Amino acid sequence: MKKQSNKPHKQNRASLVLNYMLDMPEHKFSLKALAAASGGNDRQGRRETLEILHNLREEGVVEFVARDKYRLAEQQRPAIEGVCDMLASGALYVKVEGEEHDIFVHQRNTANALHGDRVAVEILTRDPRSGACEGRILRILERSGKPYTGVVDAGEHQIFVRPDSRRMPYDIYLSKKRYPDLRSGEKVVVRIADWPEGAKNPVGELTDRLGMAGDNDAEMHAILAEYDLPYRFEPAVEEAARAMAGGITEADLAERRDFRAVTTFTVDPADAKDFDDALSVRRIRDGVWEIGVHIADVTHYVRPRSAIDDEAVARGTSVYLVDRTVPMLPERLSNELCSLRPHEESLCFSAVFTLNEQLDLLDEWFGRTVIYSDRRFTYEEAQQVIETGRGDYAEEVLTLHGLAEALRAERFRKGAVAFDREEMKFRLDEHGKPLGVYFKVQREANRMIEEFMLLANRRVAEFCAHRIGDHGRKIPRTMVFRIHDKPSDEKLDRFRQFALRFGHIFRATKGRAIAKELNKLLKSVHGKAEENALSTMAVRSMAKACYSTENIGHYGLAFPYYTHFTSPIRRYPDMMVHRLLARYLAGGKSADRRTLDELCDHASEREVIAAEAERASIKYKMVEFMKERIGQEYEGHISGLSEWGLYVELDENHIEGMCFLRDIEDDYYQFDRERYEIHGHRSGRRLTLGDPVRIRVRRADLQKRQLDFEVVSFGKLKR
């Protein structure tokens, strides 16, 4: 009998060759390697493999490369879609949804892709141990349309814009013929129109002229433009707002509960221009109080799918820069119709609670109301009443204060997290120039208002979350929740190890015990050198809050149900909640989840963008304030670490700058990511968050909003 050959059939060998190449699409293969992979690394096998490769080349599946190597043709190599994250060097990372590792792309392989572009990328190399990979951009699928702000450099024959953003490492070309009157030093907004192959610079088109660089208004508008945030309302929106009728009609009164005779007042910052919440107080009997949380009835004026509503959806939130508020709603609404001004009647949506001194909720009511504000308190005035026991409406203020403190204590007893971080503020002159830095401190008056807003938010959330059916059965309803997930095990372990370095043992591993242990730890380090380091890492270990129709509760507040009901002037989700509450009070069916999901996702995104713009304005003022202090020395502590440097926060004013590792002359320092510390190779010095540093102010770059320090000396941390 003739012995059977174990070699694969030629057709099978072709499949083996192709599959082998598909497994490593970025690799270049020798004929010998492909023949061996297909089970025939002898003369005949190599001859058959060569014939297979010739056929695959004819079909355009395989291409021949230098040194007798073969690889998959470009169109056959699987492309991965992702979004570019640009670096200052011109290289970038491609973020791919669902992938653990971003794909690094060297500057020479970016194919003129820019930050935010959606691209097709192929993987060139992959580290089998770490999974880190490098790739090449195959094509740009969609330009981001991101606006760039920058400063004009106008020459005799051409114009370039030097971008502010470190994520745009190229100057942008503008046509001198198209924009002949642009002047050097102007602050402008441009978008990328094209980047022709072979051109050194992208071509832009001008979308706005903001003024001269360094002018406060120009710089603040530039920050808004950078984050694609509007800094004015379209005329149609303003006109729609102006056309709204004011005044309260008999029809309005007929459908509302009347609180005009009940003592009611607002408590807000001294510089507030809109007052969107008020508290009413009425004693029912000894030890029992009716507390009304009255919120401006914005949705009475703003109808769904109107021009104003569409604009509010797009904005999502008001934006608070250092020197100005960019409102979600036109001034006609935010400062007039929906502002609960003193000695005026106002339309509200209210949550009214009957509480005793033991915090038993004896009754609650939700609905539309009309109020009369008897007094406008600033926080400082209300604080004075709390501290002295004297002043306007002292009994009512002290009653609210006592109940609020009890509510706060109960909340922390149930496991809320206590993050009382100071808020930086600047004293500005009439031109917006920073004259000094101060910190907004939360005192009893602030906490009094906060606790009743929290009470209203959580009770509205629970009421709307379900209706009561037959036999007391709870039937879920679609609702917009403000959710906050518990910390991940990975981040918690990292925080635990970090705390241990300061001699603190963090034992909690799950549930509410984490919050209680965290509060205990933060309280124990108050006033100590490591306080800022530990509180910073604790914040980083927490998840981010967002809006969702899927309720998981709010971990940080220790509430099983929570929403945003109390600020419809400045947050669109609050308007959504007002409409849902009105719908369910009227016995309406559960709302469409899909529509609300889309609105929740959009609102969450806009909130993040607004916060980034707010931080950018603070950073700009920090740099502007320190620009006149070049060469001066300050004591500080390490507030952040990266591969290229350490961030130092000054003890005097909490302003933060960067010390580049390459500029520290006494040693060669590197970042140890696992231990989260900077390591000196010769000295063995190890630096981490909270360590004291003496620095000298080296450079203040207003355009890049970058503040550079240089290390004078390292202090000794007492641990």
C-alpha positions in Angstrom: 0.0 0.0 0.0 1.3 3.5 -0.9 2.1 5.6 2.1 -0.2 8.7 2.4 1.4 12.1 2.5 0.9 14.3 5.6 1.4 17.5 3.5 -1.6 19.7 3.0 -3.3 20.0 -0.3 -2.2 23.0 -2.4 -5.6 24.7 -1.9 -5.4 24.2 1.8 -1.9 25.5 1.8 -3.1 28.7 0.2 -5.7 29.2 3.0 -3.0 28.5 5.7 -0.7 31.1 4.1 -3.4 33.7 4.0 -4.7 33.0 7.5 -1.1 33.2 8.9 -0.6 36.6 7.3 -4.0 37.8 8.6 -3.0 36.8 12.1 -0.2 39.4 11.9 -1.4 41.9 9.3 1.4 44.4 10.1 4.2 41.8 9.7 6.6 41.3 6.7 7.1 37.6 6.0 9.9 35.7 4.3 9.1 32.9 1.8 10.7 30.4 4.1 8.5 31.5 7.1 5.3 31.3 5.0 6.2 27.9 3.6 6.9 26.6 7.1 3.6 28.0 8.4 1.7 26.2 5.7 3.4 22.8 6.4 5.9 22.6 3.6 9.3 24.1 4.3 11.1 21.9 1.7 11.9 22.7 -2.0 8.6 21.6 -3.3 6.7 23.4 -0.5 8.6 26.6 -1.1 7.9 26.3 -4.8 4.2 25.9 -4.2 4.2 28.7 -1.7 5.9 31.0 -4.2 3.2 30.1 -6.7 0.5 30.9 -4.1 2.1 34.2 -3.3 2.3 35.1 -7.1 -1.4 34.4 -7.4 -2.3 36.4 -4.3 -0.2 39.3 -5.7 -2.1 39.1 -9.0 -5.3 39.4 -7.0 -4.1 42.4 -5.1 -4.2 40.5 -1.7 -0.5 40.4 -1.1 2.3 42.9 -1.9 6.0 42.3 -2.4 8.3 44.4 -0.2 12.1 44.9 0.1 14.5 42.0 0.9 12.3 39.2 -0.5 9.5 39.8 2.0 5.8 39.7 1.6 2.9 41.3 3.5 -0.8 41.8 3.1 -1.7 44.6 0.7 -2.9 47.8 2.5 -6.5 47.4 1.5 -6.5 43.8 2.9 -5.0 44.8 6.3 -7.8 45.2 8.8 -8.2 48.8 9.7 -9.3 49.9 13.2 -11.4 53.0 13.7 -10.6 55.4 16.5 -10.3 59.0 17.5 -7.0 60.9 17.6 -5.6 62.3 20.8 -2.8 64.7 19.7 0.5 65.3 21.5 2.5 68.5 21.4 5.3 66.7 19.6 3.0 66.0 16.6 2.7 62.3 17.4 -0.7 61.1 18.6 -2.6 58.2 20.2 -5.7 56.7 18.6 -8.3 55.8 21.2 -10.3 52.8 20.1 -13.6 52.1 21.9 -13.4 48.9 23.9 -9.6 48.5 23.6 -7.5 48.6 26.7 -4.5 50.2 25.0 -4.4 53.3 22.8 -2.5 53.0 19.6 0.6 55.2 19.4 1.3 56.8 16.0 4.6 58.5 15.3 4.5 62.0 13.7 5.7 60.5 10.3 2.8 58.1 10.2 -0.1 60.5 11.1 -1.2 61.2 7.5 -2.0 64.8 8.6 -4.6 63.6 11.1 -5.3 66.1 13.9 -6.8 66.0 17.4 -10.4 64.7 17.5 -10.3 63.3 14.0 -11.9 59.9 13.4 -9.4 57.8 11.5 -8.7 54.3 10.2 -5.4 53.0 11.7 -3.4 49.8 11.1 -1.2 48.3 13.8 2.4 48.0 12.8 3.9 46.5 16.0 2.5 45.1 19.2 4.4 44.2 22.4 3.3 40.7 23.2 3.9 41.2 26.9 2.4 44.7 27.6 0.0 44.8 24.7 1.2 48.3 23.8 1.1 48.9 20.1 2.2 51.3 17.4 0.3 52.1 14.3 -0.1 54.1 11.1 -3.0 56.2 10.0 -4.4 54.8 6.8 -7.0 57.5 6.1 -9.0 60.3 7.8 -12.7 59.2 8.1 -14.0 62.5 9.6 -12.4 65.8 10.5 -13.4 66.8 14.0 -14.5 70.3 13.0 -12.9 71.5 16.3 -12.3 75.3 16.5 -8.9 76.5 17.3 -8.0 79.8 18.9 -4.7 81.5 18.3 -2.7 84.6 17.7 -2.3 86.0 14.2 1.2 86.4 12.6 0.5 88.4 9.5 3.3 88.7 6.9 3.5 90.6 3.7 2.3 87.7 1.6 0.8 85.1 4.0 -0.8 84.7 7.4 -0.3 82.1 10.0 -2.2 81.5 13.3 -0.2 80.3 16.2 -2.7 78.0 18.1 -3.2 78.3 21.8 -3.8 74.6 22.3 -0.9 72.2 22.9 -2.9 69.6 21.0 -2.4 71.6 17.8 1.4 71.6 17.2 1.2 73.2 13.7 0.6 76.8 12.8 -2.5 77.2 10.7 -2.3 78.9 7.3 -4.8 81.6 6.3 -5.1 83.2 2.8 -3.8 86.8 2.8 -6.0 87.4 -0.2 -9.1 86.2 1.6 -8.3 88.0 4.9 -6.3 91.1 4.0 -7.1 93.2 7.0 -6.0 90.7 9.7 -3.4 92.2 12.0 -0.5 90.6 13.9 -1.4 90.0 17.5 -5.1 89.5 16.9 -6.9 86.7 18.8 -9.0 84.7 16.3 -11.0 81.5 16.0 -10.3 79.2 13.0 -11.4 75.8 11.8 -9.3 73.4 9.6 -10.6 73.6 6.0 -8.0 71.3 4.4 -4.5 69.9 4.7 -3.3 69.1 1.2 -0.9 66.3 0.8 2.7 67.6 0.8 1.7 70.9 2.5 3.6 71.8 5.7 0.7 73.4 7.4 -3.1 72.9 7.6 -5.2 75.4 5.9 -7.8 77.2 8.0 -10.8 79.4 7.6 -11.6 82.3 9.9 -14.8 82.0 12.0 -14.4 84.9 14.5 -12.2 87.8 15.5 -12.0 88.3 19.2 -9.8 91.3 19.7 -6.1 91.8 20.6 -4.3 89.0 22.5 -4.0 89.8 26.2 -7.3 91.7 26.3 -9.4 90.1 29.0 -12.6 89.8 26.9 -10.7 88.4 24.0 -9.0 85.8 26.1 -12.2 84.7 27.9 -14.0 84.5 24.6 -11.1 82.5 23.3 -11.5 79.9 26.1 -15.2 79.6 25.3 -14.4 79.2 21.5 -11.7 76.6 22.2 -14.3 74.4 23.9 -16.9 75.3 21.3 -19.1 77.1 23.8 -21.3 80.0 22.7 -20.6 83.5 24.1 -23.7 85.1 22.7 -27.3 84.2 21.9 -28.5 84.2 18.3 -30.9 87.1 17.6 -33.9 84.7 17.1 -33.4 83.4 20.7 -33.1 86.8 22.2 -36.2 88.0 20.3 -38.2 85.0 21.5 -37.2 85.8 25.1 -38.1 89.5 24.7 -41.5 88.5 23.4 -42.4 86.5 26.5 -45.1 88.1 28.6 -44.4 88.8 32.3 -46.9 89.2 35.1 -49.1 86.7 36.9 -52.6 86.1 35.6 -55.7 85.0 37.4 -55.4 81.7 35.5 -51.9 81.2 36.8 -53.1 81.7 40.4 -56.1 79.4 39.9 -53.9 76.4 39.2 -51.3 77.0 41.9 -50.9 76.7 45.6 -50.6 80.1 47.2 -47.6 80.7 49.5 -47.5 84.5 49.3 -48.5 84.8 52.9 -45.8 82.4 54.2 -42.4 83.8 55.2 -40.1 83.2 52.3 -36.6 84.3 51.5 -33.6 83.6 49.2 -30.0 83.1 50.3 -27.3 83.6 47.6 -23.8 84.9 47.0 -23.5 88.7 47.3 -22.7 89.1 43.6 -25.6 86.8 42.4 -27.8 88.2 39.7 -30.4 85.4 39.4 -32.2 83.8 42.4 -33.6 80.5 41.3 -34.4 79.0 44.8 -36.1 80.2 47.9 -37.1 78.7 51.3 -40.4 79.2 53.1 -40.8 78.4 56.8 -44.1 77.9 58.7 -44.5 76.4 62.2 -47.4 73.9 62.2 -47.2 73.3 66.0 -44.6 72.9 68.6 -41.6 71.0 67.2 -43.2 70.6 63.8 -42.4 72.8 60.8 -43.4 73.1 57.2 -40.4 73.8 54.9 -41.0 74.8 51.3 -38.3 74.5 48.7 -39.4 76.8 45.9 -37.7 76.6 42.5 -38.2 79.1 39.7 -40.9 77.6 37.3 -38.7 77.9 34.1 -40.8 75.3 32.2 -43.9 77.5 32.6 -42.2 80.0 30.2 -40.0 77.7 28.1 -42.0 75.2 26.0 -40.5 72.0 24.5 -39.0 72.4 21.0 -39.2 76.2 21.1 -36.2 78.2 20.0 -35.2 78.9 23.6 -35.6 75.2 24.6 -33.6 74.1 21.6 -30.8 76.5 22.6 -31.0 75.3 26.3 -30.6 71.7 25.1 -27.6 72.6 23.0 -25.9 74.5 25.8 -26.8 72.0 28.5 -25.6 74.2 31.3 -24.5 77.6 32.3 -20.7 78.1 32.2 -18.9 79.9 35.1 -15.6 81.5 34.0 -13.5 83.4 36.5 -15.0 86.8 35.6 -18.4 86.0 34.0 -21.3 83.7 33.7 -22.3 82.4 30.3 -26.0 81.6 30.9 -28.0 78.7 29.6 -31.0 80.9 29.2 -31.3 84.5 27.9 -31.2 87.3 30.5 -34.9 88.1 30.1 -35.5 84.7 31.7 -32.6 84.1 34.0 -32.4 87.6 35.5 -36.0 88.7 35.2 -39.0 86.4 34.7 -37.5 83.4 36.5 -35.5 85.3 39.2 -37.1 85.1 42.6 -36.4 88.8 43.4 -37.2 90.3 46.8 -40.6 92.0 47.3 -42.0 90.4 44.1 -44.4 87.6 43.4 -43.0 84.7 41.4 -44.1 81.5 39.9 -42.4 78.4 41.3 -42.4 74.6 41.2 -42.1 73.5 44.8 -41.4 70.6 47.1 -43.0 71.1 50.6 -42.1 69.0 53.6 -43.5 68.7 57.1 -40.7 67.7 59.5 -40.4 67.4 63.2 -37.3 68.0 65.2 -36.4 64.2 65.0 -36.4 64.6 61.1 -39.4 62.4 60.7 -41.0 63.3 57.3 -44.6 63.6 58.4 -45.9 64.8 55.0 -44.7 66.0 51.6 -46.3 67.8 48.6 -45.0 68.6 45.1 -46.6 71.1 42.8 -46.8 74.5 41.2 -47.0 77.5 43.5 -46.9 81.3 43.7 -44.6 82.9 46.3 -43.7 86.3 47.6 -40.0 86.8 48.6 -39.9 88.8 51.8 -36.1 89.1 52.0 -33.0 88.6 49.9 -30.1 87.4 52.2 -26.5 87.1 51.1 -24.7 84.2 52.6 -22.8 86.6 54.8 -26.0 88.1 56.2 -27.5 84.7 56.9 -24.3 83.6 58.5 -24.4 86.6 60.8 -27.9 85.6 61.9 -26.8 82.1 62.6 -23.8 83.2 64.6 -25.5 86.0 66.6 -29.1 84.8 66.8 -30.2 88.3 65.9 -31.5 89.9 62.7 -34.3 89.7 60.2 -36.3 86.5 60.4 -33.9 85.2 63.1 -36.4 82.5 64.3 -36.9 81.1 60.8 -33.2 81.2 59.9 -32.2 79.5 63.1 -34.9 76.8 62.7 -33.7 76.1 59.2 -30.1 76.0 60.4 -30.9 73.5 63.2 -32.8 71.2 60.8 -30.1 71.4 58.2 -27.4 70.5 60.6 -29.4 67.5 61.7 -30.0 66.5 58.1 -26.3 66.8 57.4 -25.3 64.7 60.4 -27.9 62.0 59.4 -26.5 61.9 55.8 -23.0 61.3 57.0 -24.2 58.8 59.5 -25.5 56.8 56.5 -22.2 57.0 54.7 -22.0 60.2 52.6 -18.5 61.3 51.6 -17.3 64.6 53.1 -15.3 66.4 50.4 -15.1 70.0 51.6 -12.5 71.4 49.2 -11.8 75.1 49.0 -12.8 77.0 45.9 -10.2 79.4 44.4 -11.4 82.9 43.6 -9.7 86.0 42.2 -10.0 89.6 43.1 -10.2 91.4 39.7 -9.9 95.1 38.7 -12.4 96.7 36.2 -10.3 95.3 33.3 -10.3 91.7 34.6 -6.7 91.8 35.8 -6.2 89.6 38.9 -5.1 91.6 41.9 -5.2 88.8 44.5 -6.4 85.2 45.3 -8.8 84.2 48.0 -10.8 81.0 48.8 -14.5 80.5 49.1 -15.2 78.7 52.3 -18.4 76.7 52.9 -19.9 77.9 56.2 -23.2 77.1 58.0 -25.3 79.4 55.8 -24.1 77.6 52.7 -24.7 74.2 54.2 -28.2 75.2 55.3 -29.2 75.9 51.7 -27.4 72.9 50.4 -29.2 70.4 52.8 -32.7 71.6 51.8 -31.8 71.4 48.1 -30.5 67.9 48.6 -33.7 67.0 50.5 -35.8 68.3 47.6 -33.7 66.6 44.9 -33.8 63.1 46.6 -37.5 63.2 47.4 -38.5 64.3 43.9 -36.3 61.5 42.5 -38.0 58.9 44.6 -41.5 60.2 43.9 -40.9 60.1 40.1 -39.0 56.8 40.1 -42.2 54.7 40.4 -46.0 54.9 40.9 -48.0 52.9 43.3 -50.2 50.3 41.6 -52.6 47.7 42.9 -52.0 46.3 46.4 -49.2 48.9 47.0 -47.0 47.5 44.2 -44.3 49.9 43.0 -44.3 50.2 39.2 -41.2 51.8 37.7 -41.4 55.1 35.7 -38.8 56.6 33.4 -36.9 59.3 35.3 -33.8 61.4 34.9 -31.4 60.5 37.8 -28.2 62.0 38.9 -26.1 58.9 39.5 -22.7 58.3 41.1 -21.1 54.8 41.1 -19.0 53.3 43.8 -15.2 53.5 43.5 -13.6 50.7 41.4 -11.6 48.1 43.2 -8.5 49.1 41.2 -8.6 52.8 42.2 -9.4 51.9 45.8 -6.4 49.6 46.0 -4.2 52.3 44.6 -5.5 54.8 47.2 -5.0 52.2 49.9 -1.4 51.7 49.0 -0.9 55.5 48.7 -2.4 56.1 52.2 -0.1 53.4 53.6 3.0 55.3 52.5 1.9 58.1 55.0 1.3 55.5 57.7 -2.5 55.4 57.4 -4.2 52.0 57.1 -7.4 52.1 55.0 -9.2 48.9 55.8 -12.6 49.2 54.1 -13.0 47.2 50.9 -16.7 47.5 49.9 -20.1 49.1 50.6 -20.8 52.2 52.7 -17.8 51.2 55.0 -15.5 52.8 52.3 -17.2 56.2 52.7 -17.2 56.0 56.5 -13.5 55.0 56.6 -12.6 57.7 54.1 -14.4 60.4 56.2 -12.5 59.1 59.2 -9.2 59.3 57.4 -9.7 62.7 56.0 -10.7 64.0 59.4 -7.6 62.6 61.0 -5.2 64.3 58.5 -6.9 67.7 58.7 -4.2 70.3 59.1 -1.3 67.8 58.5 1.3 68.0 55.7 -0.3 65.0 53.8 -3.9 66.4 53.9 -3.9 67.8 50.4 -2.1 64.7 48.9 -4.6 62.3 50.5 -7.7 64.4 49.7 -6.5 64.8 46.1 -6.0 61.0 45.7 -9.3 60.3 47.4 -11.1 62.5 44.8 -9.3 60.7 42.0 -10.4 57.4 43.4 -14.1 58.3 43.1 -16.2 57.7 40.0 -17.7 60.7 38.1 -21.3 61.7 38.6 -23.5 61.9 35.5 -27.2 61.9 34.3 -28.9 58.6 33.4 -32.4 57.0 33.3 -30.8 53.9 34.8 -30.8 54.4 38.6 -27.8 53.1 40.6 -28.1 55.7 43.4 -25.7 58.4 44.4 -22.7 56.8 46.2 -21.1 60.1 47.3 -24.3 61.4 48.9 -25.5 58.0 50.2 -28.9 58.4 48.5 -30.6 55.5 46.8 -32.5 58.0 44.6 -31.2 61.4 43.5 -31.9 63.9 40.8 -31.3 67.6 39.9 -34.5 69.6 40.5 -33.3 72.8 42.1 -31.5 74.8 39.3 -33.5 74.9 36.1 -32.1 78.3 35.2 -28.6 76.9 34.8 -29.0 73.1 34.1 -31.1 71.6 31.4 -31.6 68.2 33.3 -33.5 70.2 36.0 -35.9 71.4 33.3 -36.3 67.8 32.2 -37.1 66.8 35.8 -39.6 69.6 36.2 -41.5 68.3 33.1 -41.4 64.7 34.3 -42.7 65.7 37.7 -45.5 67.7 36.2 -46.4 64.8 33.9 -46.5 62.3 36.8 -48.4 64.6 39.1 -51.0 64.8 36.3 -51.2 61.0 36.2 -49.4 60.8 32.8 -47.8 57.6 31.5 -44.1 56.9 31.8 -42.0 59.0 29.5 -40.0 57.7 26.5 -36.7 56.3 27.8 -34.8 56.5 24.5 -35.3 60.3 24.1 -34.4 61.0 27.7 -31.3 58.7 27.4 -30.0 60.9 24.5 -30.6 64.1 26.4 -28.9 62.7 29.5 -25.8 61.7 27.6 -25.6 65.1 25.9 -26.1 66.9 29.2 -23.4 64.9 30.9 -21.0 65.7 28.0 -21.8 69.4 28.2 -21.2 69.4 31.9 -17.7 68.0 31.4 -16.9 70.5 28.7 -18.2 73.4 30.9 -16.0 72.3 33.8 -12.9 72.1 31.5 -13.6 75.6 30.3 -14.0 76.9 33.8 -10.7 75.3 34.8 -9.0 76.8 31.7 -10.2 80.3 32.8 -8.8 79.7 36.3 -5.5 78.5 34.8 -5.3 81.7 32.7 -5.8 83.9 35.7 -3.2 82.0 37.6 -0.6 82.5 34.9 -1.6 86.2 34.5 -1.3 86.7 38.3 2.2 85.1 38.4 3.5 86.8 35.3 4.5 89.8 37.4 6.3 87.5 39.8 8.9 85.9 37.6 12.1 85.1 39.6 10.3 85.1 43.0 10.6 82.1 45.2 7.8 80.3 47.0 7.2 77.3 49.3 4.9 74.7 47.9 4.2 71.0 47.8 3.9 68.4 45.0 0.3 68.2 43.7 0.7 66.0 40.7 3.2 63.8 38.9 3.8 62.8 35.2 6.5 61.3 33.1 7.9 64.7 32.2 7.6 66.6 35.4 6.0 67.3 38.8 3.3 69.8 39.5 3.8 72.1 42.5 1.0 73.9 44.3 2.1 77.0 46.2 1.3 77.1 49.9 0.6 80.8 49.8 -2.1 80.9 47.2 -2.7 77.4 45.9 -1.5 78.4 42.4 -0.1 75.4 40.5 2.8 75.2 38.0 5.1 72.6 36.4 8.7 71.7 37.2 10.2 69.7 34.3 12.3 66.7 35.4 14.9 67.5 32.8 15.6 70.8 34.4 16.2 69.5 37.9 20.0 69.6 38.0 21.0 67.7 41.2 20.1 64.2 39.9 18.5 62.3 37.0 14.8 61.8 37.9 12.2 59.4 36.4 8.5 58.8 37.0 7.6 55.4 38.6 4.0 54.9 37.6 3.5 51.8 39.7 4.6 53.5 43.0 3.3 56.9 41.8 6.5 58.7 42.7 9.6 60.4 41.1 12.8 58.5 41.7 16.3 60.1 41.7 18.9 57.6 40.3 22.0 58.8 42.1 20.6 60.1 45.4 17.8 57.5 45.7 15.4 60.4 46.6 11.8 59.5 46.2 9.2 62.2 45.7 5.4 62.0 45.8 2.2 64.0 46.4 2.4 66.3 49.4 6.2 66.5 49.5 7.5 70.0 50.2 9.4 71.9 47.5 10.8 75.4 47.3 10.5 76.8 43.7 11.3 79.8 41.7 8.8 81.2 39.1 10.6 80.7 35.8 8.1 81.4 33.0 4.5 82.4 32.5 3.1 81.7 29.0 -0.4 83.3 28.8 -1.1 82.0 25.3 -0.5 78.4 26.3 -1.8 79.0 29.9 1.4 77.4 31.1 3.2 78.2 34.3 6.7 76.9 34.7 8.6 76.6 38.0 12.2 75.5 38.7 13.2 73.6 41.8 15.3 75.5 44.3 15.4 72.8 47.0 13.4 69.9 48.3 12.1 70.1 51.8 11.8 67.3 54.3 8.3 65.9 54.9 7.4 64.8 58.4 5.5 61.6 58.2 
